Short mmCIF file of C-alpha atoms and ligand atoms in Angstrom, two decimals:
data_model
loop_
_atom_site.label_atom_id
_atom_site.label_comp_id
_atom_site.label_asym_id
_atom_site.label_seq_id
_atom_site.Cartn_x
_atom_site.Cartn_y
_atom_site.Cartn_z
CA UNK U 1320 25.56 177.26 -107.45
CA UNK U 1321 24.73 173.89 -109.15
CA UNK U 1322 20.96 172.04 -109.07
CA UNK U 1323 20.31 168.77 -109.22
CA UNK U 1324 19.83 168.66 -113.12
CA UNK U 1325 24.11 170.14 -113.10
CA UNK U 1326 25.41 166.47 -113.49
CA UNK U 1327 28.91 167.69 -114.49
CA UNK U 1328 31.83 165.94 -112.21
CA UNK U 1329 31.58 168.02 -109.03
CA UNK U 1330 35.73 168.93 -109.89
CA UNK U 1331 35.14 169.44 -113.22
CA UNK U 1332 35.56 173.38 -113.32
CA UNK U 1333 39.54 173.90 -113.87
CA UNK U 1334 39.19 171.55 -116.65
CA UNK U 1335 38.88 173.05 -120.53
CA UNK U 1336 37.11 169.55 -121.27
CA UNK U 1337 34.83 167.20 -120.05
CA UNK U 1338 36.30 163.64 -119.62
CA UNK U 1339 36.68 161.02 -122.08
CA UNK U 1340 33.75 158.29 -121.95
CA UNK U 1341 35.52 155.48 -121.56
CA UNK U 1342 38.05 156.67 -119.34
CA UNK U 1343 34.77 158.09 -117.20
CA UNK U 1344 33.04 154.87 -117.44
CA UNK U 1345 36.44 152.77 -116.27
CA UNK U 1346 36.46 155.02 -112.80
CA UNK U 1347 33.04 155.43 -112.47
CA UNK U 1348 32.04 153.34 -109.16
CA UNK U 1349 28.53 154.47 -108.32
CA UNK U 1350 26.96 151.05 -110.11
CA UNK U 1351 28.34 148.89 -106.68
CA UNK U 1352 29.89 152.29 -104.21
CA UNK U 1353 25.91 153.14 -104.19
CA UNK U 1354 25.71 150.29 -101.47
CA UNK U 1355 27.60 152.68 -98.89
CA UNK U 1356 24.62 155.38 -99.55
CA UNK U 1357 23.00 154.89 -96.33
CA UNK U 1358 26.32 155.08 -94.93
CA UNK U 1359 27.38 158.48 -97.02
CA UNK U 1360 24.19 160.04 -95.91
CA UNK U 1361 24.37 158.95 -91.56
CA UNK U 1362 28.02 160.53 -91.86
CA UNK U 1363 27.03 163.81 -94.37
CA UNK U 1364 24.28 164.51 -91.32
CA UNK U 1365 26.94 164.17 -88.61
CA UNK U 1366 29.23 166.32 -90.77
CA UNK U 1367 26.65 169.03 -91.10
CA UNK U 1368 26.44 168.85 -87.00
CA UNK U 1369 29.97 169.28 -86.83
CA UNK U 1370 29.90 172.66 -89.33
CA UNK U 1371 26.84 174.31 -87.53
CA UNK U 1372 28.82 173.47 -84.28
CA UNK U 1373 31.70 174.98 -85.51
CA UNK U 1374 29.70 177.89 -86.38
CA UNK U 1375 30.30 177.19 -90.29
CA UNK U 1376 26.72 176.84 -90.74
CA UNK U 1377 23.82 179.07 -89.77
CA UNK U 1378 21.31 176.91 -88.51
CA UNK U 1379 18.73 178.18 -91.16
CA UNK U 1380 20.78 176.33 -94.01
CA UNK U 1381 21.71 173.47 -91.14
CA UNK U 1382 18.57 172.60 -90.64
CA UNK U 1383 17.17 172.15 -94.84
CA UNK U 1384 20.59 170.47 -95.19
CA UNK U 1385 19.71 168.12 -92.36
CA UNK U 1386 16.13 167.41 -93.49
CA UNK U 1387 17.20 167.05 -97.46
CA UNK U 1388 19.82 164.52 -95.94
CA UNK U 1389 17.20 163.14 -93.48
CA UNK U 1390 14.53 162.96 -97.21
CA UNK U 1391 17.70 160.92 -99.20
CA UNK U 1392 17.87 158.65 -96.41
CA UNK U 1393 14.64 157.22 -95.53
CA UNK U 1394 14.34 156.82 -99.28
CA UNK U 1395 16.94 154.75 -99.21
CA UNK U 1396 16.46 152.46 -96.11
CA UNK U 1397 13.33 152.16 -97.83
CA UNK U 1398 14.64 150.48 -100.48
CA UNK U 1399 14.15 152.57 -102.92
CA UNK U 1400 17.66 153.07 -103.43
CA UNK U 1401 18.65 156.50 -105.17
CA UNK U 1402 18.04 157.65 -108.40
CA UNK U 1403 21.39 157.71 -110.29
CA UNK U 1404 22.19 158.89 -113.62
CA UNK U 1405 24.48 157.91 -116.27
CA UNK U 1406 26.74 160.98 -115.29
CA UNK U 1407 27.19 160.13 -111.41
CA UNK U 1408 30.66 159.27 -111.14
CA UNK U 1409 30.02 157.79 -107.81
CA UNK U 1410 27.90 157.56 -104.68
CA UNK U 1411 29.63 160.99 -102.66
CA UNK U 1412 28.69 163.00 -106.13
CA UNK U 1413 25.13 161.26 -106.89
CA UNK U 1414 23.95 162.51 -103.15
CA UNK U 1415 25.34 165.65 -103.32
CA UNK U 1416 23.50 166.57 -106.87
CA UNK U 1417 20.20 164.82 -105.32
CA UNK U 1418 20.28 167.29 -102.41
CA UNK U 1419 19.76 170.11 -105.32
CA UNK U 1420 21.65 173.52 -104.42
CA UNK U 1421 21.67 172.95 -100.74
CA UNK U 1422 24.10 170.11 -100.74
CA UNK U 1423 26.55 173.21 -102.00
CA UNK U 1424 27.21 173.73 -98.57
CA UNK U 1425 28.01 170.16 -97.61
CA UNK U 1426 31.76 170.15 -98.61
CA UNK U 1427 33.03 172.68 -96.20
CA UNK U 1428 35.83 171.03 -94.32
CA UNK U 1429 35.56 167.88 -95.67
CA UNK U 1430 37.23 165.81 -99.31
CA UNK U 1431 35.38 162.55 -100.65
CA UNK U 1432 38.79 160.79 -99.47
CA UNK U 1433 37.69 160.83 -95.64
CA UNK U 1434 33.96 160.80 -96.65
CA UNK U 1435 34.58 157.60 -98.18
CA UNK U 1436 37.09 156.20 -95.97
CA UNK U 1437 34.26 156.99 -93.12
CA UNK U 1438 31.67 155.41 -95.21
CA UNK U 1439 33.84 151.97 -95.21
CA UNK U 1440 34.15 151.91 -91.79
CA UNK U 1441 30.96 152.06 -90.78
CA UNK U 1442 30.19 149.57 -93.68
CA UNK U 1443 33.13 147.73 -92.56
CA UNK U 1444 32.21 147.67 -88.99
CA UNK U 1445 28.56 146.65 -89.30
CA UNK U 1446 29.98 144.09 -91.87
CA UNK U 1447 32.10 142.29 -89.32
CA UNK U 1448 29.53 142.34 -86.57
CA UNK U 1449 26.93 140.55 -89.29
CA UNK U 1450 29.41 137.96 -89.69
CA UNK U 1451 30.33 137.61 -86.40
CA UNK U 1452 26.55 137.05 -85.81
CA UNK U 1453 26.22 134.58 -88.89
CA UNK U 1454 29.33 132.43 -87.57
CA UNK U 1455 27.44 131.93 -84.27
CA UNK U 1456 24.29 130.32 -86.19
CA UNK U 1457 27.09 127.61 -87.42
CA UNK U 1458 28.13 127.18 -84.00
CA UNK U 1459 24.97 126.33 -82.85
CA UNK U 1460 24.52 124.32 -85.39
CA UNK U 1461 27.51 122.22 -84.57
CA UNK U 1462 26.32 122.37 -81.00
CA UNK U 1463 23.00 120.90 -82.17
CA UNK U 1464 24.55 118.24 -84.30
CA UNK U 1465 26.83 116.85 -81.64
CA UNK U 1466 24.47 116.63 -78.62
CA UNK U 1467 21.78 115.09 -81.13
CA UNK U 1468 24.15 112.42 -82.58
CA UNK U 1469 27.52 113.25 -81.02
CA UNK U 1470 27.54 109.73 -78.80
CA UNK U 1471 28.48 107.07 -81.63
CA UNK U 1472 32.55 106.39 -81.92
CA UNK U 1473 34.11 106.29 -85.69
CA UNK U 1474 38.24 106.57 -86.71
CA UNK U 1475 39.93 109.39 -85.58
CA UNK U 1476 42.53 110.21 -88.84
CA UNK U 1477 45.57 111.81 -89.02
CA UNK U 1478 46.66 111.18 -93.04
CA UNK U 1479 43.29 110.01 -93.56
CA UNK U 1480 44.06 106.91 -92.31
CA UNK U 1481 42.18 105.46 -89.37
CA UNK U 1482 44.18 106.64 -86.31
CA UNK U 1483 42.37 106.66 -83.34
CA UNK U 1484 38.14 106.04 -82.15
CA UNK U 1485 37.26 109.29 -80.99
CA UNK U 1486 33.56 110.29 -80.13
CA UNK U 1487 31.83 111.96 -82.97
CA UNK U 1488 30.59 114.68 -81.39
CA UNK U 1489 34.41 115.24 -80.85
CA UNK U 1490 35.17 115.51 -84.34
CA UNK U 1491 32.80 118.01 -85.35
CA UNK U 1492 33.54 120.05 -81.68
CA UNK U 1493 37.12 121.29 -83.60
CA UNK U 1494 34.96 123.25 -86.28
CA UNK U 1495 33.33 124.12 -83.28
CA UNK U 1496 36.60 126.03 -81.79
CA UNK U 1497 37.64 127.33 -85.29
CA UNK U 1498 34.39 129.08 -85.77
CA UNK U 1499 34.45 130.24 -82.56
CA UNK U 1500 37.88 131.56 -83.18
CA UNK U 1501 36.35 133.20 -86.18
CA UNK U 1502 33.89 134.87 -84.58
CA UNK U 1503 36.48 136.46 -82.24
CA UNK U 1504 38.22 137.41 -85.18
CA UNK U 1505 35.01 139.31 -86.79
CA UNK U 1506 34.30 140.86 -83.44
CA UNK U 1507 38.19 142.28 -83.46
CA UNK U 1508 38.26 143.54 -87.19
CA UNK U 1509 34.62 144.99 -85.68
CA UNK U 1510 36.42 147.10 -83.20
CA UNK U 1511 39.55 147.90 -86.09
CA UNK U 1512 36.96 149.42 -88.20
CA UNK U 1513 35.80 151.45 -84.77
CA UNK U 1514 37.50 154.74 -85.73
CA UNK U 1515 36.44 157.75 -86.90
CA UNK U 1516 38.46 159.73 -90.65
CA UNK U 1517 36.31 162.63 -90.34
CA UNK U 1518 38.52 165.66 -89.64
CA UNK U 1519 41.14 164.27 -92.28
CA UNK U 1520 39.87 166.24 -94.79
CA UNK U 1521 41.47 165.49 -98.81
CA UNK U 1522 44.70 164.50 -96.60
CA UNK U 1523 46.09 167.13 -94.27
CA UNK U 1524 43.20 167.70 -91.74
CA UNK U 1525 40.21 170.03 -91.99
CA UNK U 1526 40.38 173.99 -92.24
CA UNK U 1527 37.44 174.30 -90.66
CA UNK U 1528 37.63 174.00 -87.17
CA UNK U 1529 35.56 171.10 -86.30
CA UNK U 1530 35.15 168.76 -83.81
CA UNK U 1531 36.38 165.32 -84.82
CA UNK U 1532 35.19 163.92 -82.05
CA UNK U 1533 31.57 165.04 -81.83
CA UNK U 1534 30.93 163.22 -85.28
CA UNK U 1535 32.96 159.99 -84.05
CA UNK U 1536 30.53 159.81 -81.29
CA UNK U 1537 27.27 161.00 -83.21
CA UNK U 1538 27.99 158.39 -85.70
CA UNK U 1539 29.06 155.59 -82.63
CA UNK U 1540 32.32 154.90 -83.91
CA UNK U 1541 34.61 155.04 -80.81
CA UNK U 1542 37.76 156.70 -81.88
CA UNK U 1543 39.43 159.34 -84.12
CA UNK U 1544 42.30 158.75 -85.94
CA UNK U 1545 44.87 160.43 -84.90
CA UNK U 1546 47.04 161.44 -88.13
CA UNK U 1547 44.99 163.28 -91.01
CA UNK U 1548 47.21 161.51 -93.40
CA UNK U 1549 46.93 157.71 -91.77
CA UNK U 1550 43.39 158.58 -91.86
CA UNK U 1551 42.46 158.90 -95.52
CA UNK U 1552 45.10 155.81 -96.49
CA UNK U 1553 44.51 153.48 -94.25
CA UNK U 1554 42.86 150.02 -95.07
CA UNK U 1555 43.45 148.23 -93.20
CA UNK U 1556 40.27 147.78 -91.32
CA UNK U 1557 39.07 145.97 -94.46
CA UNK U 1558 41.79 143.83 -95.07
CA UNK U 1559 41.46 142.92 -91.12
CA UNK U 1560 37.88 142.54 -91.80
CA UNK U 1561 39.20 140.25 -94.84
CA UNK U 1562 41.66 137.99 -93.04
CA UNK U 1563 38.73 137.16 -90.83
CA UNK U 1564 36.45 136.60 -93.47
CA UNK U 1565 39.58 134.72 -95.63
CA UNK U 1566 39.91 132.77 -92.54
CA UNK U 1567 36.21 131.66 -91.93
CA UNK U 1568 35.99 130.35 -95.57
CA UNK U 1569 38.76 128.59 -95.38
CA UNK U 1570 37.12 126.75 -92.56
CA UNK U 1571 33.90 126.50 -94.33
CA UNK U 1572 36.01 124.96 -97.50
CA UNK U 1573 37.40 122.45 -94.87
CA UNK U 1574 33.78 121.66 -93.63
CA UNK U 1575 32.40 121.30 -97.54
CA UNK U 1576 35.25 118.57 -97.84
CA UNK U 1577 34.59 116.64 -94.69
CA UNK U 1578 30.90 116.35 -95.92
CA UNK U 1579 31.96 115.80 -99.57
CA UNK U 1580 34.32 113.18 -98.22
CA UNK U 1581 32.10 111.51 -95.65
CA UNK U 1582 29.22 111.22 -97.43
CA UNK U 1583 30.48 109.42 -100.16
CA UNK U 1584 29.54 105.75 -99.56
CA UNK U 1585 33.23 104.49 -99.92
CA UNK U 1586 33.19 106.12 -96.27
CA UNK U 1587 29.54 106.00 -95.14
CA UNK U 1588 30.05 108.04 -92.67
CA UNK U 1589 27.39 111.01 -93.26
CA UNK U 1590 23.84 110.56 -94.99
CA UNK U 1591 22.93 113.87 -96.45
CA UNK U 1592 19.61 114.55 -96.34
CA UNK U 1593 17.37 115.10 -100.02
CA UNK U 1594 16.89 118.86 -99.36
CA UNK U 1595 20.73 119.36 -99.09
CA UNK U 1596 21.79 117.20 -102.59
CA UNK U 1597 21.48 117.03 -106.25
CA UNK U 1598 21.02 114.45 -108.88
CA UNK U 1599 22.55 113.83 -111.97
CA UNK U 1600 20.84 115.00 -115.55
CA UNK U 1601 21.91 111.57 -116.65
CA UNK U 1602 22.85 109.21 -114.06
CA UNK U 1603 19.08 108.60 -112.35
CA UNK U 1604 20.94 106.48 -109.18
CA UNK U 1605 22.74 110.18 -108.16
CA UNK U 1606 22.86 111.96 -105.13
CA UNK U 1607 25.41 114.57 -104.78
CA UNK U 1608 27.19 116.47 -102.08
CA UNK U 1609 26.76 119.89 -104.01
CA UNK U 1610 26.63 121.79 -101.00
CA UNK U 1611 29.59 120.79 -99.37
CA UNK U 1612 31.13 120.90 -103.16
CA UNK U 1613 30.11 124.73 -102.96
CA UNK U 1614 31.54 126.13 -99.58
CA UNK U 1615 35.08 124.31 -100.74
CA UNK U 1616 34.87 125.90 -103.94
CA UNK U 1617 33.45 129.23 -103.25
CA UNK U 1618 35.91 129.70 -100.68
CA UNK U 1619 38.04 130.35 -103.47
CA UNK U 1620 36.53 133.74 -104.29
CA UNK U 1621 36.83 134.97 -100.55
CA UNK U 1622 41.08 134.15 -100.96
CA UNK U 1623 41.43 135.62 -104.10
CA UNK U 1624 39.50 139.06 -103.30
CA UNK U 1625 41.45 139.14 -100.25
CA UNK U 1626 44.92 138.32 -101.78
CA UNK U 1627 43.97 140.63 -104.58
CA UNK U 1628 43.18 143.79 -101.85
CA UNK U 1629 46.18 143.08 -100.22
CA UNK U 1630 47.76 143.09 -103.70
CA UNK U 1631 46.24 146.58 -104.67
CA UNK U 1632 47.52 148.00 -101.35
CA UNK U 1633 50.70 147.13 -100.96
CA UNK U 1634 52.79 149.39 -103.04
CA UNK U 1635 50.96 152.41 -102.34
CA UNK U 1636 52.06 156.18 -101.41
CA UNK U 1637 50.48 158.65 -98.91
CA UNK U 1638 48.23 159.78 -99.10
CA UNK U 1639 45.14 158.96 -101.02
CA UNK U 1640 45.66 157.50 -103.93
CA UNK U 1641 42.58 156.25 -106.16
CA UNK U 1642 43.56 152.73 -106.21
CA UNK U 1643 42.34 152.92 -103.03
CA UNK U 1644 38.58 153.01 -105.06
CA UNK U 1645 39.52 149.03 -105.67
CA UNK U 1646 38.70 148.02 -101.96
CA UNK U 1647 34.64 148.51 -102.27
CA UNK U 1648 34.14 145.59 -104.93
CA UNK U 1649 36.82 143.27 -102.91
CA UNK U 1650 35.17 143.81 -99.58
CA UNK U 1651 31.62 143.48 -100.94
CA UNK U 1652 32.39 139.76 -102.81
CA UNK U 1653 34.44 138.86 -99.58
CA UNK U 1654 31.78 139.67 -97.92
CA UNK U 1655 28.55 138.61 -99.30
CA UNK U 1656 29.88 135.44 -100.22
CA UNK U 1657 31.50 134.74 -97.13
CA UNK U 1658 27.77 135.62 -95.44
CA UNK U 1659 26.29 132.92 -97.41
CA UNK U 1660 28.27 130.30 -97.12
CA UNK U 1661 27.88 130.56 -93.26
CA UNK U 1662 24.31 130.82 -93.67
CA UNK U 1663 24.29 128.17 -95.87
CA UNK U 1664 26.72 126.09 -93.75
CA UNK U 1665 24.18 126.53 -90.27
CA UNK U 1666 21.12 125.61 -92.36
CA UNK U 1667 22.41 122.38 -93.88
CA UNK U 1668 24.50 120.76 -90.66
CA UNK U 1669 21.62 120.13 -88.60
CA UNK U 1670 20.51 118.68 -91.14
CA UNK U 1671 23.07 115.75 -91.56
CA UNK U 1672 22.95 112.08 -90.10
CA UNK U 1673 25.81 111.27 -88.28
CA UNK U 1674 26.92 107.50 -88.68
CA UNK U 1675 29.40 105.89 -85.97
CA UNK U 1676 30.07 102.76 -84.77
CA UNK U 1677 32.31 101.60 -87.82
CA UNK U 1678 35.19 100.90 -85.54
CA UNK U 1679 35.05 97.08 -85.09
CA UNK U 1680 36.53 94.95 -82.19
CA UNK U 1681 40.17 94.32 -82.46
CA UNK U 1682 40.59 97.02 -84.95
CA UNK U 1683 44.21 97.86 -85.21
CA UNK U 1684 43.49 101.68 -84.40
CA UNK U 1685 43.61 100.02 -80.76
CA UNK U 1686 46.92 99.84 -81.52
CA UNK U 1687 47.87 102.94 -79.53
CA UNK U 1688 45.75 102.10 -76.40
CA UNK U 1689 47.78 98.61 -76.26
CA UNK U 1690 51.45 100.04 -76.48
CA UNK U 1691 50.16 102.69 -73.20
CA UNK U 1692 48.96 99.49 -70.84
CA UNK U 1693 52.84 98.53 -71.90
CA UNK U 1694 54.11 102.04 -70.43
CA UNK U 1695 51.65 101.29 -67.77
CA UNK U 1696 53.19 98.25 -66.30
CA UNK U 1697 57.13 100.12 -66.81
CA UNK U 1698 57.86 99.09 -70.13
CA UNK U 1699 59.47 102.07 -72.33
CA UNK U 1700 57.29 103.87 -74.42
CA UNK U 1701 60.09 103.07 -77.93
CA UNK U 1702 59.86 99.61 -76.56
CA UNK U 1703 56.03 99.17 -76.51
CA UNK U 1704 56.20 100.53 -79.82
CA UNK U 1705 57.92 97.76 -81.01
CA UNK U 1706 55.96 94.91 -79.41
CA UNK U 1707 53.03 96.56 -80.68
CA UNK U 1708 54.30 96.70 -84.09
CA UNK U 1709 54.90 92.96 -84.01
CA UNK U 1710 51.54 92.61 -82.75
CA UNK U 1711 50.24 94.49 -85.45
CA UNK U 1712 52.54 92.82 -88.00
CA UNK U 1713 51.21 89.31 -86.61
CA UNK U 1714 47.51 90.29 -87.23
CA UNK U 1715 47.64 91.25 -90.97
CA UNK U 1716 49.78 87.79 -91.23
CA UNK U 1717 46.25 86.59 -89.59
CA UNK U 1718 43.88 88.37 -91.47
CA UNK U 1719 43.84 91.89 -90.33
CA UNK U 1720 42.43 92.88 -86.98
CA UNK U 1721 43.87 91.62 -83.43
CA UNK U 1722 41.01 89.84 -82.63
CA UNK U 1723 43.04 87.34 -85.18
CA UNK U 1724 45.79 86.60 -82.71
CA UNK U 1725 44.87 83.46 -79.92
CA UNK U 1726 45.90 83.82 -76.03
CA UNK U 1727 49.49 81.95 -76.59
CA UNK U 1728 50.42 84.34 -79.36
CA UNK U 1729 49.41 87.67 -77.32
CA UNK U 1730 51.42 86.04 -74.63
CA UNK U 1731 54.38 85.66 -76.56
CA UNK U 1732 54.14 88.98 -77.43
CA UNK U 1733 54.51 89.96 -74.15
CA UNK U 1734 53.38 88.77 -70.78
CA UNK U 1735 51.16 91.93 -70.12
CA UNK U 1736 48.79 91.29 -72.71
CA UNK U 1737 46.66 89.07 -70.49
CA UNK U 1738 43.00 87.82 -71.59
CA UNK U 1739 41.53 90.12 -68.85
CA UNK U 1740 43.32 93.22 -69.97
CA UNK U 1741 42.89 92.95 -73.70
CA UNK U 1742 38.93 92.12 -72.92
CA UNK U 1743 39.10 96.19 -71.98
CA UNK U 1744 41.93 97.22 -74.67
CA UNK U 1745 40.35 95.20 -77.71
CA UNK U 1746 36.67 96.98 -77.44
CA UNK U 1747 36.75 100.09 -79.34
CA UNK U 1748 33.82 101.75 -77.33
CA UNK U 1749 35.98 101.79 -74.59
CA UNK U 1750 38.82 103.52 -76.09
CA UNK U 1751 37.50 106.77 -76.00
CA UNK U 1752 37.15 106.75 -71.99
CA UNK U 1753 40.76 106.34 -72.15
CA UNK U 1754 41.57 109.45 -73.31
CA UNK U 1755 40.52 111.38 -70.10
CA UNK U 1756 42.77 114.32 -70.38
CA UNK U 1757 40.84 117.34 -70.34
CA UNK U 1758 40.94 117.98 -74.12
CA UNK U 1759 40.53 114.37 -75.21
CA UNK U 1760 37.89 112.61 -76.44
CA UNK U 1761 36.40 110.62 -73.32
CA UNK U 1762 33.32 111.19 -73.20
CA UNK U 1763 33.14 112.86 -69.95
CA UNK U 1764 35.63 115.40 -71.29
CA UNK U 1765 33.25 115.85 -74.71
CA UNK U 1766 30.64 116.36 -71.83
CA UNK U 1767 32.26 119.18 -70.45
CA UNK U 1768 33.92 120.87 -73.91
CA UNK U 1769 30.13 120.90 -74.76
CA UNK U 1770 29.22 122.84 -72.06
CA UNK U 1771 31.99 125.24 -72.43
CA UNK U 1772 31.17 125.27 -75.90
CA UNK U 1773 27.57 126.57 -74.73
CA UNK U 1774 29.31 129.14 -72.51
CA UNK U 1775 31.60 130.22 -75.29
CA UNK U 1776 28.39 130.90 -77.55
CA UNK U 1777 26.77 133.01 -74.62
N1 LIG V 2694 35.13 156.92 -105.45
C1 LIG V 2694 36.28 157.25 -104.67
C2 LIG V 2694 36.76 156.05 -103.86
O1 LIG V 2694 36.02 155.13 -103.70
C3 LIG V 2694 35.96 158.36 -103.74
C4 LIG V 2694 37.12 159.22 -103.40
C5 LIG V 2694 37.56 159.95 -104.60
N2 LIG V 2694 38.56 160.91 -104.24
C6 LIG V 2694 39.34 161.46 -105.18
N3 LIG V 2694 40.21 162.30 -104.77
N4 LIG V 2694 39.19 161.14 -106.44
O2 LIG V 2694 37.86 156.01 -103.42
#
């Protein structure tokens, strides 16, 4: 039986010849597949349950298995991570060598293709509920940022041009809803990864008769698969887990913009704070959005890994297959990066000051609000459109805003637009209030999305 100083490939004995170092060192995983050791070990233990259980194991050799297991693993939730050598091909072989002759025993029943596919769905799983926990710090960020400074009016856009004055607090309340979506999404690919390989064995289910389900539920995971074959293929936990995460960054990207965008002085609407920009090395005036620059551009990385897993997987036959190997390095990057730029994302938005009030009176994004007190008094909504127009046409013949145009012209424009009613329809803090539908932007309607906001976040 092999020690722990045998560091030939645990499959290497039907081979005449070792394997050629650089085709070694190109599948060799341990370097990042060492990451899932804490995982490896939690599922060996439950494995070694299910052999003494089946009565594969006596429980002399159970029990030094279990504590040699038990030894690897508070070493490594320790930190002290494990101590691989240059000939561990990956993590399943390094821990099996470390347990010295004992681990001999460990394989019964079992193939590295559902030890690892179990290993990635516990990683997988614990993954998702981390990020499901990190999107919630960025929605209570938002929620902080919009009842601190959420009360000042600025444009709505739709092209980027000035549309509509909407509260700012609604404004940032939508990345409110996507990240909430988000974290929905994490808590789903969560419960995808929720499922139990054990049993598969290298593809066609275990000869040993174990219990599938007493590791599942040792382990917490709350199902079994139910096809030996699906079991040891399957991915796509991960790339569920990766959609979410794709998803999230793509919203963070969308943030970085806003407060790339905003922040520059040509619109003035955000001041970033000094702890959240850079300078320039030669321009001494600078201060940069880099952080916002970041989560656009990072989000990059998060795509790409997940495009490229999807990529890897999509051609291949049952069962396992080692391309499969390809999905620990994608998931990590997706990931970690997609865990910082969240955390990154709920440190710095508290942190921003909100500017409003650059709506001014008679500003033609009132535009709307006059063609509905048309519609209001029976004139057809195509119709309004049109006298607005001319309205609007009249004021940049003036100078720009409607405030331009004198009591005879608004008259001749139509008969409606009376001094008392355009007192109300010119004033841009009122247009908000006028939008009292339950998912507009009056402000007793921001009022109560807030507070379902707070609900939603628990
Ligand atoms: N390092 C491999 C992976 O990550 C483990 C499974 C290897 N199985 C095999 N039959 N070569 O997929």
């Amino acid at each position: 039986m092999p020690d722990a100083s045998d560091t030939s490939p645990i499959w290497g004995s039907r081979f005449a010849e070792g394997p050629d170092p650089l085709f070694f060192a190109y599948g060799r995983s341990v370097d990042w597949d060492r990451r899932l050791a804490p995982q490896d070990i939690r599922g060996s233990i439950a494995h070694v349950h299910s052999l003494r259980a089946a009565g594969v194991l006596e429980g002399q050799i159970a029990a030094e298995l279990e504590a040699a297991l038990v030894g690897l693993l508070e070493q490594v939730t320790a930190g002290k991570g494990l101590a691989i050598l240059p000939e561990d091909e990956d993590v399943h072989g390094a821990v099996e060598r470390l347990l010295g002759p004992i681990g001999g025993y460990l394989h019964a029943g079992r193939s590295r293709n559902d030890q690892v596919a179990l290993d990635f769905h516990l990683y997988c799983k614990g993954a998702a509920e981390e990020l499901a926990a990190a999107v919630q710090e960025v929605e209570a960020a938002l929620l902080t940022l919009c009842e601190r400074q959420g009360d000042k009016i600025w444009w709505g856009m739709t092209h980027l041009q000035p549309a509509q004055p909407v509260l700012v607090a609604h404004h940032w309340l939508a990345y409110f809803w996507m990240f909430e979506r988000d974290r929905q999404r994490f808590l789903w690919a969560a419960n995808q990864a929720d499922r139990s390989p054990l049993g598969a064995g290298a593809l066609a289910g275990s000869g040993i008769p174990v219990d599938p389900s007493l590791a599942a539920a040792e382990l917490g995971l709350g199902a079994v698969y139910e096809n030996s074959m699906d079991a040891v293929s399957d991915r796509d936990f991960a790339l569920d887990l990766g959609h979410a995460a794709a998803t999230a960054a793509l919203h963070l990207s969308r943030l970085g913009e806003e407060i790339v965008l905003y922040a520059s002085p040509a619109f003035g609407l955000i001041e970033l704070p000094d702890a959240f920009s850079t300078g320039s090395s030669m321009m001494p005036q600078k201060k940069n959005p880099d952080g916002g620059e970041l989560l656009r551009g990072r989000a990059g990385r998060v795509l790409g890994a997940h495009l490229g897993l999807m990529t890897t997987i999509k051609g291949l036959p049952l069962a396992y297959v080692r391309d499969l190997q390809e999905d620990k390095e994608a998931v990590f990057g997706i990931v970690d990066t997609t865990l910082a730029g969240l955390r990154l994302a709920a440190r710095m938005l508290p942190a921003l000051t909100l500017r409003g009030a650059s709506v001014p009176h008679g500003d033609l994004s009132l535009a709307t609000d006059l063609a509905d007190h048309l519609v209001r008094k029976g004139v057809p909504f195509r119709e309004a459109h049109h006298i607005v127009g001319k309205a609007v046409q009249a004021a940049l013949a003036e100078g720009g805003d409607f405030d331009r145009l004198d009591e005879a012209a608004w008259l001749a424009i139509s008969p409606h637009f009376t001094q008392e009613a355009l007192a109300d329809l010119l004033d841009p803090d009122l247009a908000p209030s006028r939008r009292g539908v339950s998912l507009g932007t009056a402000p007793q309607q921001v009022a109560a999305q807030l507070a379902l906001a707070r609900k939603a976040l628990g």
